[in-house]
Amino acid sequence: MKKIANLFIWVVFVNLVVPTFSSAANITARVDHQSMVYGESFELTLQADSAVENPPDFSLLKRDFKIIDVRKSAATTWHLTLQGKRIGIFSVPMIYFGKDRSQAIRVAVKPVLKKSSTRYNDKPIILEVEANVKETWVQSQILYTVRLMQNIKLTNIALGTVTTNDPDAIIEKLGATGKYEKMIAGTPYLVSEIRYAVFPQHSGELIFEPVLLQARISAAASRALLNQFMEQGRTKTVRSRKISIKVKPKPAHIKTHTWIPSNDLLLVEEWSTGREKIRVGEPLTRTITVAASGISGTQLPDIKLTTVNGIKQYSAPPTTEDERSGQGIVGAKKIRITVIAAKEGRFIFPAITLPWWNTVTGKQEIARLNETVIETSGAAAVKVQDRPPSAGSTRHENKPPPTAPLQPDNKPWAWISLALAAAWLTTLLLFIRKSRADKNKANSTLLTPDTDLRALEKAVLTAAKAQQAPHCKDALLSWAQARWPQIPCNNLAGIARLCTNDLGQEILALNAQLYANEPGEWSGSRLASAFHHFKRQNSPCGKRHLQPKLEPLFKNR
């Protein structure tokens, strides 16, 4: 069970994370159940995260499986109803879409049970429920399955809601896992399943109340079967059994804010470019992702970043995503950080740790990102004003001509003049030193924000021209935070309102591309052009408020 959970979270994790950094389609394959008796059918679902190179090639399936039906529910999703040709353990092969392909899945086809072993006594309608665990931890995921089995045709099927004795339990419908045929004691049944993810919020005994189903017998059913219901067309009600699960409390030594019950948890990072020999002032993107099985992305904690001396970090608001399937919920939380080196050198980003509770082993574990090292080279392109004359040159220019040695004199004016000259020279040296320090401070304080802003603007243009919509969004958020520090800019719609019509419309088009159910074509080049025009026009929508630069203490003559 642990291996299956690990495999599943890795497959879903790749589906959630890898598309950000790869242009090839990632194709996920899954089956509604991996064990069936001979004669039963099962459903294979193939889902691509983007357009595939070629239509799928199903020819390899025909060796061990009979293809009963093929349906396409979306532009990149295929559903196949399959049936094993013989008893044994088989591999659903990789399905090729040109160069893209899915992963293989193992399934087992078992012999048909003898008729005497059945407990259903040839009932025409069977409503069965089951949970994937007998005991679990508070707030952890329970998979609850409602299964309708019928050997007569039904219409107007209405299934009641799933309820428990925990009034605060979170119950999320994962949807139907498909239909298939099942042999029960030699009798074929059509099976329909609906699965739910249930998260108990209190410890103790969790009771699932019986589920009710109402249906009408179709006129196409045989008279022999209709006799069991007294009359044709009558609405019948079927009730499932009640089941209970033991819910264990959170261990006392675990802090509430670190309580993350999950089957498996991954903590990874990705960088937009290599981490060696990065140019000073050049932005790069660091993406940290937490993905966990059996928990929603909104329940995952935020990652706390540590300040690195010499590195400026601009983080976009975290994004969450949930992948729902018959195997449950896999949640992910991503945080994207724009990283800009302010000076040359070698920098270490400290390790990141995240404690979580393994519901399989019943122990606390620590997910860890090891420390990351980046190296920067080159210098920021900052124009520095000419320095004032050095103390040494000033001292040389004001040096008095040599004079004859002073002869002892009883008059005090000579000593007074010497003391005044020394005091004047000391004052001049201190003034020059202070002027140089003030000028260097002004350069570092006043020029750095402009340098950072230029780097963030370059990041926006680079992502837009490369058609990288997620990176372009993150770069825009970081740029807006730097340009309008007094105005909260947490989403693209808010940034669009601050900009001119052309740039605002292109930002809204980017937003639609990222969040539409069926994204269309997005032109990053148009956004780049509008962004460049916005910079040149110095739009009145709001200029970054910087203090005016100080006049230089020493002007060139």
Coordinates of C-alpha atoms in Angstrom, one line a residue:
M1 CA 0.0 0.0 0.0
K2 CA 2.9 2.4 0.8
K3 CA 4.5 1.7 -2.5
I4 CA 1.3 2.4 -4.4
A5 CA 0.8 5.6 -2.5
N6 CA 4.4 6.7 -3.2
L7 CA 4.0 5.9 -6.9
F8 CA 0.7 7.7 -7.1
I9 CA 2.0 10.9 -5.5
W10 CA 5.1 10.9 -7.7
V11 CA 2.9 10.6 -10.8
V12 CA 0.6 13.4 -9.8
F13 CA 3.5 15.5 -8.5
V14 CA 5.2 15.2 -11.9
N15 CA 1.8 16.2 -13.5
L16 CA 1.6 19.3 -11.2
V17 CA 5.2 20.5 -11.2
V18 CA 7.1 19.5 -14.3
P19 CA 4.9 21.4 -16.8
T20 CA 6.3 24.6 -15.4
F21 CA 9.7 23.8 -16.6
S22 CA 9.2 21.6 -19.6
S23 CA 7.5 22.1 -23.0
A24 CA 6.8 18.4 -23.7
A25 CA 3.4 16.9 -22.8
N26 CA 3.3 14.9 -19.6
I27 CA 0.8 12.0 -19.9
T28 CA -0.7 10.4 -16.8
A29 CA -2.3 6.9 -16.9
R30 CA -4.5 5.5 -14.2
V31 CA -7.0 2.7 -13.8
D32 CA -10.2 2.6 -11.7
H33 CA -9.2 -0.7 -10.1
Q34 CA -6.1 -2.9 -10.4
S35 CA -7.7 -6.2 -9.5
M36 CA -10.7 -7.8 -11.1
V37 CA -12.1 -11.3 -11.8
Y38 CA -12.1 -12.8 -15.3
G39 CA -14.9 -11.3 -17.4
E40 CA -14.9 -7.9 -15.5
S41 CA -14.0 -4.7 -17.3
F42 CA -12.0 -1.8 -16.0
E43 CA -11.4 1.7 -17.2
L44 CA -8.1 3.2 -18.3
T45 CA -7.8 7.0 -18.3
L46 CA -5.1 8.8 -20.2
Q47 CA -4.7 12.5 -19.5
A48 CA -2.1 14.9 -21.0
D49 CA -1.3 18.3 -19.5
S50 CA -0.9 19.9 -22.9
A51 CA -1.4 19.2 -26.6
V52 CA 0.2 15.9 -27.7
E53 CA 2.4 15.4 -30.8
N54 CA 0.2 12.6 -32.3
P55 CA -3.0 10.7 -31.6
P56 CA -2.6 7.8 -29.2
D57 CA -1.5 4.4 -30.5
F58 CA -3.6 1.6 -28.7
S59 CA -2.2 -1.3 -30.7
L60 CA 0.0 -2.6 -27.9
L61 CA -3.1 -3.0 -25.7
K62 CA -4.6 -5.7 -27.9
R63 CA -2.1 -8.4 -27.0
D64 CA -3.6 -8.9 -23.4
F65 CA -6.8 -6.8 -23.4
K66 CA -10.0 -6.5 -25.3
I67 CA -10.9 -2.9 -26.1
I68 CA -14.6 -2.5 -25.4
D69 CA -15.0 1.2 -25.7
V70 CA -12.9 4.4 -26.3
R71 CA -14.2 7.9 -25.4
K72 CA -12.6 11.3 -25.6
S73 CA -14.0 13.6 -22.9
A74 CA -11.7 16.6 -23.5
A75 CA -9.0 17.7 -25.9
T76 CA -6.3 15.9 -24.0
T77 CA -8.2 13.1 -22.1
W78 CA -9.1 9.6 -23.3
H79 CA -11.2 6.9 -21.5
L80 CA -10.9 3.3 -22.5
T81 CA -13.0 0.4 -21.2
L82 CA -10.8 -2.8 -21.2
Q83 CA -11.2 -6.4 -20.4
G84 CA -8.5 -9.0 -19.7
K85 CA -8.3 -11.8 -22.2
R86 CA -7.1 -14.4 -19.7
I87 CA -6.3 -14.9 -16.0
G88 CA -2.9 -13.7 -14.7
I89 CA -0.9 -10.5 -13.9
F90 CA -0.5 -8.2 -16.9
S91 CA 1.0 -4.8 -17.6
V92 CA -1.1 -2.1 -19.3
P93 CA 1.7 -1.0 -21.6
M94 CA 3.0 2.5 -22.2
I95 CA 0.8 4.3 -24.7
Y96 CA 2.7 6.4 -27.3
F97 CA 1.5 9.8 -28.5
G98 CA 4.3 10.3 -31.0
K99 CA 7.4 11.0 -28.9
D100 CA 5.3 11.5 -25.8
R101 CA 4.1 8.4 -23.8
S102 CA 2.3 7.4 -20.6
Q103 CA 3.6 5.1 -17.9
A104 CA 2.8 1.4 -17.6
I105 CA 0.4 0.0 -15.0
R106 CA 0.2 -3.6 -13.6
V107 CA -3.2 -5.2 -13.2
A108 CA -4.4 -8.6 -12.0
V109 CA -7.1 -10.8 -13.6
K110 CA -8.4 -13.4 -11.1
P111 CA -10.5 -16.6 -11.5
V112 CA -14.3 -16.3 -11.1
L113 CA -15.5 -17.2 -7.6
K114 CA -17.8 -20.2 -7.2
K115 CA -21.4 -19.5 -6.9
S116 CA -21.7 -20.9 -3.3
S117 CA -19.3 -18.2 -2.1
T118 CA -21.5 -15.2 -2.8
R119 CA -23.4 -13.4 0.0
Y120 CA -25.8 -11.5 -2.2
N121 CA -28.2 -14.3 -3.1
D122 CA -28.7 -13.2 -6.7
K123 CA -30.1 -9.8 -5.7
P124 CA -30.8 -7.6 -8.8
I125 CA -29.7 -4.4 -7.0
I126 CA -26.8 -4.2 -4.6
L127 CA -25.6 -1.1 -2.8
E128 CA -22.2 -1.6 -1.2
V129 CA -20.0 0.8 0.7
E130 CA -16.4 0.5 1.9
A131 CA -13.6 2.6 3.4
N132 CA -10.0 2.2 2.6
V133 CA -8.9 2.1 6.3
K134 CA -10.3 0.7 9.6
E135 CA -8.5 3.3 11.7
T136 CA -6.8 6.6 10.9
W137 CA -5.7 9.9 12.4
V138 CA -7.7 13.1 13.0
Q139 CA -7.8 15.4 9.9
S140 CA -6.3 12.7 7.6
Q141 CA -8.0 11.5 4.4
I142 CA -10.4 8.5 4.3
L143 CA -11.5 7.2 0.9
Y144 CA -15.2 6.2 1.1
T145 CA -16.6 4.3 -1.9
V146 CA -20.3 3.9 -2.7
R147 CA -20.8 1.0 -5.2
L148 CA -24.0 0.3 -7.1
M149 CA -24.2 -3.2 -8.7
Q150 CA -27.2 -4.1 -10.9
N151 CA -28.2 -6.9 -13.3
I152 CA -31.3 -5.1 -14.4
K153 CA -31.8 -1.8 -16.1
L154 CA -32.6 1.2 -13.8
T155 CA -33.7 4.7 -14.5
N156 CA -34.1 7.9 -12.4
I157 CA -31.3 6.8 -10.1
A158 CA -30.9 9.1 -7.1
L159 CA -28.2 8.6 -4.5
G160 CA -28.5 10.1 -1.1
T161 CA -25.7 12.2 0.6
V162 CA -22.9 10.8 2.6
T163 CA -23.2 11.7 6.3
T164 CA -21.3 10.9 9.5
N165 CA -21.7 11.5 13.2
D166 CA -18.9 14.1 13.1
P167 CA -20.7 17.4 12.3
D168 CA -17.5 19.1 11.3
A169 CA -16.2 16.4 9.0
I170 CA -15.1 17.6 5.6
I171 CA -16.6 15.5 2.8
E172 CA -15.5 16.1 -0.8
K173 CA -16.9 14.2 -3.7
L174 CA -14.1 12.9 -5.9
G175 CA -16.6 11.9 -8.6
A176 CA -17.5 8.7 -10.4
T177 CA -14.7 6.3 -11.1
G178 CA -16.4 4.9 -14.2
K179 CA -18.5 1.9 -15.0
Y180 CA -17.4 -1.7 -15.4
E181 CA -18.7 -5.2 -15.4
K182 CA -18.2 -7.6 -12.5
M183 CA -19.0 -11.3 -12.2
I184 CA -20.6 -12.2 -8.9
A185 CA -21.1 -16.0 -8.5
G186 CA -21.3 -16.4 -12.3
T187 CA -23.8 -13.6 -12.8
P188 CA -22.7 -10.4 -14.6
Y189 CA -23.4 -7.1 -12.9
L190 CA -22.9 -3.6 -14.1
V191 CA -21.0 -1.7 -11.4
S192 CA -21.0 2.1 -10.9
E193 CA -18.8 3.7 -8.3
I194 CA -18.6 7.1 -6.6
R195 CA -15.8 7.9 -4.3
Y196 CA -15.5 10.5 -1.6
A197 CA -12.6 12.0 0.4
V198 CA -13.5 12.4 4.0
F199 CA -11.5 14.3 6.6
P200 CA -12.7 13.8 10.2
Q201 CA -12.1 16.7 12.5
H202 CA -12.6 15.0 15.9
S203 CA -11.0 11.8 17.4
G204 CA -13.1 8.9 18.5
E205 CA -15.5 6.6 16.6
L206 CA -16.4 7.9 13.2
I207 CA -19.7 6.4 12.0
F208 CA -20.8 6.5 8.3
E209 CA -24.6 6.5 8.3
P210 CA -26.3 4.2 5.7
V211 CA -26.6 5.6 2.2
L212 CA -30.0 5.5 0.5
L213 CA -30.5 4.9 -3.2
Q214 CA -33.8 5.3 -5.1
A215 CA -34.3 4.1 -8.6
R216 CA -37.1 3.1 -11.0
I217 CA -37.2 -0.3 -12.7
S218 CA -37.0 0.0 -16.4
A219 CA -39.7 -1.4 -18.6
A220 CA -37.0 -3.3 -20.4
A221 CA -36.3 -5.6 -17.4
S222 CA -37.5 -9.1 -17.6
R223 CA -40.9 -10.1 -16.1
A224 CA -39.2 -12.6 -13.8
L225 CA -37.1 -9.9 -12.2
L226 CA -40.0 -7.5 -12.1
N227 CA -42.0 -10.0 -10.1
Q228 CA -39.5 -9.5 -7.3
F229 CA -40.6 -5.9 -7.1
M230 CA -44.3 -6.5 -7.4
E231 CA -44.9 -4.2 -10.3
Q232 CA -43.2 -2.6 -13.3
G233 CA -42.0 1.0 -12.9
R234 CA -42.2 1.1 -9.2
T235 CA -39.6 3.2 -7.4
K236 CA -37.4 1.1 -5.1
T237 CA -35.2 2.2 -2.2
V238 CA -32.0 0.4 -1.3
R239 CA -30.0 1.0 1.8
S240 CA -26.3 0.4 2.4
R241 CA -24.8 -0.9 5.6
K242 CA -23.4 1.3 8.4
I243 CA -19.6 1.3 8.9
S244 CA -17.4 2.8 11.6
I245 CA -13.7 3.8 11.7
K246 CA -11.5 4.5 14.7
V247 CA -10.0 8.0 14.5
K248 CA -6.9 8.6 16.7
P249 CA -6.1 12.0 18.1
K250 CA -3.1 14.1 17.3
P251 CA -0.1 13.0 19.4
A252 CA 0.4 15.3 22.4
H253 CA 4.0 16.1 21.5
I254 CA 3.1 17.3 18.0
K255 CA 2.5 21.1 17.7
T256 CA -0.7 22.1 16.0
H257 CA 1.0 24.2 13.3
T258 CA 3.2 21.3 12.3
W259 CA 0.3 18.8 12.1
I260 CA 0.3 17.7 8.5
P261 CA -1.2 14.2 8.3
S262 CA -0.3 12.6 4.9
N263 CA 0.5 9.4 3.1
D264 CA 3.6 11.0 1.6
L265 CA 5.0 14.5 1.2
L266 CA 7.6 15.9 -1.1
L267 CA 9.6 19.2 -0.9
V268 CA 11.5 20.2 -4.0
E269 CA 12.9 23.3 -5.7
E270 CA 13.6 24.3 -9.3
W271 CA 15.7 27.1 -10.7
S272 CA 15.0 28.8 -14.0
T273 CA 18.7 28.7 -14.9
G274 CA 21.9 27.1 -13.7
R275 CA 23.2 28.2 -10.3
E276 CA 26.8 28.7 -11.3
K277 CA 28.3 32.0 -12.7
I278 CA 25.2 34.0 -12.4
R279 CA 25.6 37.6 -13.5
V280 CA 25.2 40.3 -10.8
G281 CA 21.9 42.1 -11.3
E282 CA 20.5 39.4 -13.5
P283 CA 17.2 38.0 -12.1
L284 CA 16.5 34.2 -11.9
T285 CA 13.5 32.4 -10.5
R286 CA 13.5 29.9 -7.7
T287 CA 10.3 27.8 -7.3
I288 CA 9.8 25.8 -4.1
T289 CA 6.9 23.2 -4.2
V290 CA 5.3 21.2 -1.4
A291 CA 3.1 18.3 -2.6
A292 CA 1.3 15.9 -0.2
S293 CA -1.0 13.0 -0.7
G294 CA -4.3 13.1 1.2
I295 CA -4.3 16.8 1.9
S296 CA -5.5 19.9 0.1
G297 CA -3.0 22.5 -1.1
T298 CA -4.8 25.2 1.1
Q299 CA -4.0 23.1 4.2
L300 CA -0.2 23.1 3.5
P301 CA 1.8 25.7 5.4
D302 CA 3.8 28.6 3.8
I303 CA 7.5 28.2 3.4
K304 CA 9.5 30.7 5.5
L305 CA 12.4 32.2 3.6
T306 CA 15.7 33.1 5.2
T307 CA 17.5 36.4 4.4
V308 CA 20.7 35.9 2.5
N309 CA 23.2 38.8 2.8
G310 CA 23.9 40.2 -0.7
I311 CA 20.8 38.7 -2.3
K312 CA 17.5 40.4 -2.9
Q313 CA 14.4 38.1 -2.9
Y314 CA 11.0 39.1 -4.2
S315 CA 8.4 36.4 -3.5
A316 CA 5.1 36.2 -5.4
P317 CA 1.9 35.2 -3.4
P318 CA 1.8 31.4 -3.0
T319 CA -0.4 29.4 -5.4
T320 CA -2.2 26.2 -4.5
E321 CA -3.5 23.4 -6.7
D322 CA -5.3 20.1 -6.0
E323 CA -5.3 17.0 -8.2
R324 CA -8.4 14.9 -7.6
S325 CA -8.8 11.3 -8.8
G326 CA -10.2 8.0 -7.6
Q327 CA -7.0 7.6 -5.5
G328 CA -7.8 10.7 -3.4
I329 CA -6.5 14.3 -3.3
V330 CA -2.9 15.4 -3.9
G331 CA -2.4 19.0 -2.9
A332 CA 0.4 21.3 -3.9
K333 CA 1.6 24.7 -2.8
K334 CA 4.1 26.7 -4.9
I335 CA 6.1 29.8 -4.0
R336 CA 8.1 31.5 -6.7
I337 CA 10.9 33.9 -5.7
T338 CA 12.7 36.3 -8.0
V339 CA 16.4 36.2 -6.9
I340 CA 18.8 39.1 -7.7
A341 CA 22.4 39.1 -6.6
A342 CA 23.6 42.6 -5.5
K343 CA 27.3 41.8 -5.6
E344 CA 29.8 39.2 -6.8
G345 CA 30.6 36.2 -4.7
R346 CA 29.4 32.8 -3.4
F347 CA 26.1 32.7 -1.6
I348 CA 24.4 29.9 0.5
F349 CA 20.7 29.6 0.8
P350 CA 20.1 27.8 4.1
A351 CA 18.4 24.4 4.3
I352 CA 14.6 24.3 4.6
T353 CA 12.8 21.7 6.8
L354 CA 9.1 20.9 7.1
P355 CA 7.9 18.4 9.7
W356 CA 4.8 16.2 8.8
W357 CA 3.0 13.2 10.1
N358 CA 3.2 9.9 8.2
T359 CA -0.2 8.3 8.5
V360 CA 1.1 5.0 7.2
T361 CA 4.0 4.5 9.7
G362 CA 2.4 6.6 12.5
K363 CA 5.6 8.6 12.9
Q364 CA 6.7 12.2 12.4
E365 CA 9.1 12.7 9.5
I366 CA 11.0 15.8 8.3
A367 CA 11.0 16.8 4.7
R368 CA 14.2 18.7 3.9
L369 CA 15.7 20.9 1.1
N370 CA 19.4 20.9 1.5
E371 CA 21.2 24.2 1.4
T372 CA 21.7 25.7 -2.1
V373 CA 24.8 27.4 -3.3
I374 CA 24.9 30.0 -6.1
E375 CA 27.9 31.8 -7.5
T376 CA 27.8 35.2 -9.1
S377 CA 30.2 37.0 -11.3
G378 CA 30.5 40.4 -13.1
A379 CA 29.4 43.8 -11.7
A380 CA 26.1 45.6 -11.8
A381 CA 26.0 48.2 -14.5
V382 CA 25.7 51.3 -12.3
K383 CA 27.1 54.6 -13.4
V384 CA 29.2 56.1 -10.6
Q385 CA 30.1 59.8 -10.5
D386 CA 33.6 61.0 -10.6
R387 CA 35.2 61.0 -7.2
P388 CA 36.4 64.2 -5.6
P389 CA 40.1 64.9 -5.5
S390 CA 41.9 62.6 -3.1
A391 CA 43.2 63.8 0.2
G392 CA 46.7 63.2 -1.1
S393 CA 46.4 65.4 -4.1
T394 CA 44.7 68.1 -2.1
R395 CA 47.5 68.1 0.4
H396 CA 50.0 68.4 -2.4
E397 CA 48.3 71.3 -4.1
N398 CA 48.0 73.3 -0.8
K399 CA 51.4 72.5 0.4
P400 CA 53.2 75.8 1.2
P401 CA 56.6 76.5 -0.4
P402 CA 59.7 75.5 1.5
T403 CA 60.9 78.1 3.9
A404 CA 64.0 78.6 5.9
P405 CA 64.0 77.0 9.3
L406 CA 62.4 79.0 11.9
Q407 CA 64.7 80.7 14.3
P408 CA 63.8 80.8 17.9
D409 CA 61.8 83.9 18.6
N410 CA 60.3 85.2 21.6
K411 CA 57.3 86.6 19.7
P412 CA 54.1 84.5 20.1
W413 CA 52.6 85.3 16.6
A414 CA 54.7 82.6 14.8
W415 CA 53.4 79.8 17.1
I416 CA 49.9 81.0 16.7
S417 CA 50.1 81.0 12.9
L418 CA 51.5 77.5 12.9
A419 CA 48.7 76.2 15.1
L420 CA 46.0 77.8 12.9
A421 CA 47.5 76.3 9.7
A422 CA 47.6 72.8 11.3
A423 CA 43.9 73.1 12.4
W424 CA 42.9 74.3 8.9
L425 CA 44.6 71.3 7.3
T426 CA 43.0 68.9 9.7
T427 CA 39.5 70.4 9.0
L428 CA 40.0 70.1 5.3
L429 CA 41.0 66.4 5.5
L430 CA 38.0 65.6 7.7
F431 CA 35.7 67.5 5.3
I432 CA 37.0 65.6 2.2
R433 CA 36.6 62.2 4.0
K434 CA 33.1 63.0 5.1
S435 CA 32.2 64.2 1.6
R436 CA 33.4 60.9 0.1
A437 CA 31.5 58.8 2.6
D438 CA 28.3 60.8 2.0
K439 CA 28.6 60.4 -1.7
N440 CA 29.2 56.6 -1.6
K441 CA 26.3 56.3 0.8
A442 CA 24.1 58.3 -1.6
N443 CA 25.1 56.1 -4.6
S444 CA 24.4 52.8 -2.8
T445 CA 21.1 54.0 -1.4
L446 CA 19.7 55.9 -4.3
L447 CA 20.9 53.8 -7.3
T448 CA 20.1 50.3 -6.0
P449 CA 16.3 50.6 -6.3
D450 CA 16.6 51.7 -9.9
T451 CA 19.0 48.9 -10.6
D452 CA 16.6 46.3 -9.0
L453 CA 13.7 47.7 -10.9
R454 CA 15.6 47.5 -14.2
A455 CA 16.4 43.8 -13.4
L456 CA 12.8 43.1 -12.7
E457 CA 11.6 44.8 -15.9
K458 CA 14.1 42.6 -17.8
A459 CA 12.7 39.5 -16.1
V460 CA 9.2 40.4 -17.3
L461 CA 10.3 41.0 -20.9
T462 CA 12.4 37.8 -21.0
A463 CA 9.5 35.6 -19.7
A464 CA 7.0 37.3 -22.1
K465 CA 9.2 36.9 -25.2
A466 CA 9.9 33.2 -24.3
Q467 CA 6.1 32.5 -24.0
Q468 CA 6.5 31.4 -20.4
A469 CA 3.2 32.4 -18.9
P470 CA 3.7 31.3 -15.3
H471 CA 7.1 32.9 -15.1
C472 CA 5.8 36.1 -16.7
K473 CA 3.0 36.3 -14.0
D474 CA 5.6 35.9 -11.2
A475 CA 7.9 38.5 -12.8
L476 CA 5.0 41.0 -13.1
L477 CA 4.0 40.5 -9.4
S478 CA 7.6 41.2 -8.3
W479 CA 7.9 44.2 -10.6
A480 CA 4.7 45.7 -9.3
Q481 CA 5.7 45.3 -5.7
A482 CA 8.9 47.2 -6.4
R483 CA 7.4 49.9 -8.6
W484 CA 4.4 50.6 -6.3
P485 CA 5.6 49.7 -2.8
Q486 CA 2.7 51.5 -1.1
I487 CA 0.0 49.7 -3.2
P488 CA -0.8 46.0 -2.6
C489 CA -0.4 44.1 -5.9
N490 CA -1.3 40.5 -5.2
N491 CA -2.8 39.5 -8.5
L492 CA -2.7 40.3 -12.2
A493 CA -6.1 42.0 -12.2
G494 CA -4.8 44.5 -9.6
I495 CA -1.7 45.2 -11.7
A496 CA -3.8 45.7 -14.8
R497 CA -5.8 48.4 -13.1
L498 CA -2.6 50.4 -12.4
C499 CA -1.4 50.3 -16.0
T500 CA -2.4 51.9 -19.3
N501 CA -5.1 50.4 -21.4
D502 CA -2.8 48.5 -23.8
L503 CA -0.6 46.9 -21.1
G504 CA -3.6 46.4 -18.8
Q505 CA -5.4 44.4 -21.5
E506 CA -2.4 42.3 -22.2
I507 CA -2.0 41.5 -18.5
L508 CA -5.7 40.5 -18.4
A509 CA -5.1 38.3 -21.4
L510 CA -2.3 36.6 -19.5
N511 CA -4.5 36.1 -16.5
A512 CA -7.2 34.5 -18.7
Q513 CA -4.6 32.2 -20.3
L514 CA -3.5 31.0 -16.8
Y515 CA -6.9 30.4 -15.3
A516 CA -9.4 29.7 -18.1
N517 CA -10.9 26.2 -18.3
E518 CA -9.9 26.0 -22.0
P519 CA -7.0 28.4 -22.5
G520 CA -6.6 29.9 -25.9
E521 CA -3.6 31.4 -27.7
W522 CA -1.6 33.9 -25.7
S523 CA 0.9 36.3 -27.3
G524 CA 3.8 37.0 -25.0
S525 CA 5.3 39.3 -27.7
R526 CA 2.3 41.6 -27.5
L527 CA 2.7 41.9 -23.8
A528 CA 6.4 42.6 -24.1
S529 CA 5.7 45.3 -26.7
A530 CA 3.0 46.9 -24.5
F531 CA 5.3 46.7 -21.4
H532 CA 8.2 48.3 -23.3
H533 CA 5.9 51.1 -24.5
F534 CA 4.6 51.6 -20.9
K535 CA 8.2 52.1 -19.7
R536 CA 9.0 54.6 -22.5
Q537 CA 5.8 56.7 -22.0
N538 CA 6.4 57.1 -18.2
S539 CA 2.7 56.4 -17.7
P540 CA 0.8 58.7 -15.3
C541 CA -0.7 55.6 -13.7
G542 CA 2.0 55.9 -11.1
K543 CA 5.8 56.2 -11.0
R544 CA 7.8 54.6 -8.4
H545 CA 8.4 57.2 -5.6
L546 CA 12.1 57.6 -5.1
Q547 CA 13.8 60.4 -3.3
P548 CA 15.5 62.9 -5.7
K549 CA 19.1 62.3 -6.2
L550 CA 21.4 64.6 -4.3
E551 CA 23.5 67.1 -6.1
P552 CA 27.1 66.0 -6.3
L553 CA 29.4 67.7 -3.8
F554 CA 32.0 68.2 -6.4
K555 CA 30.9 69.2 -9.9
N556 CA 33.2 68.9 -12.9
R557 CA 34.3 72.2 -14.1

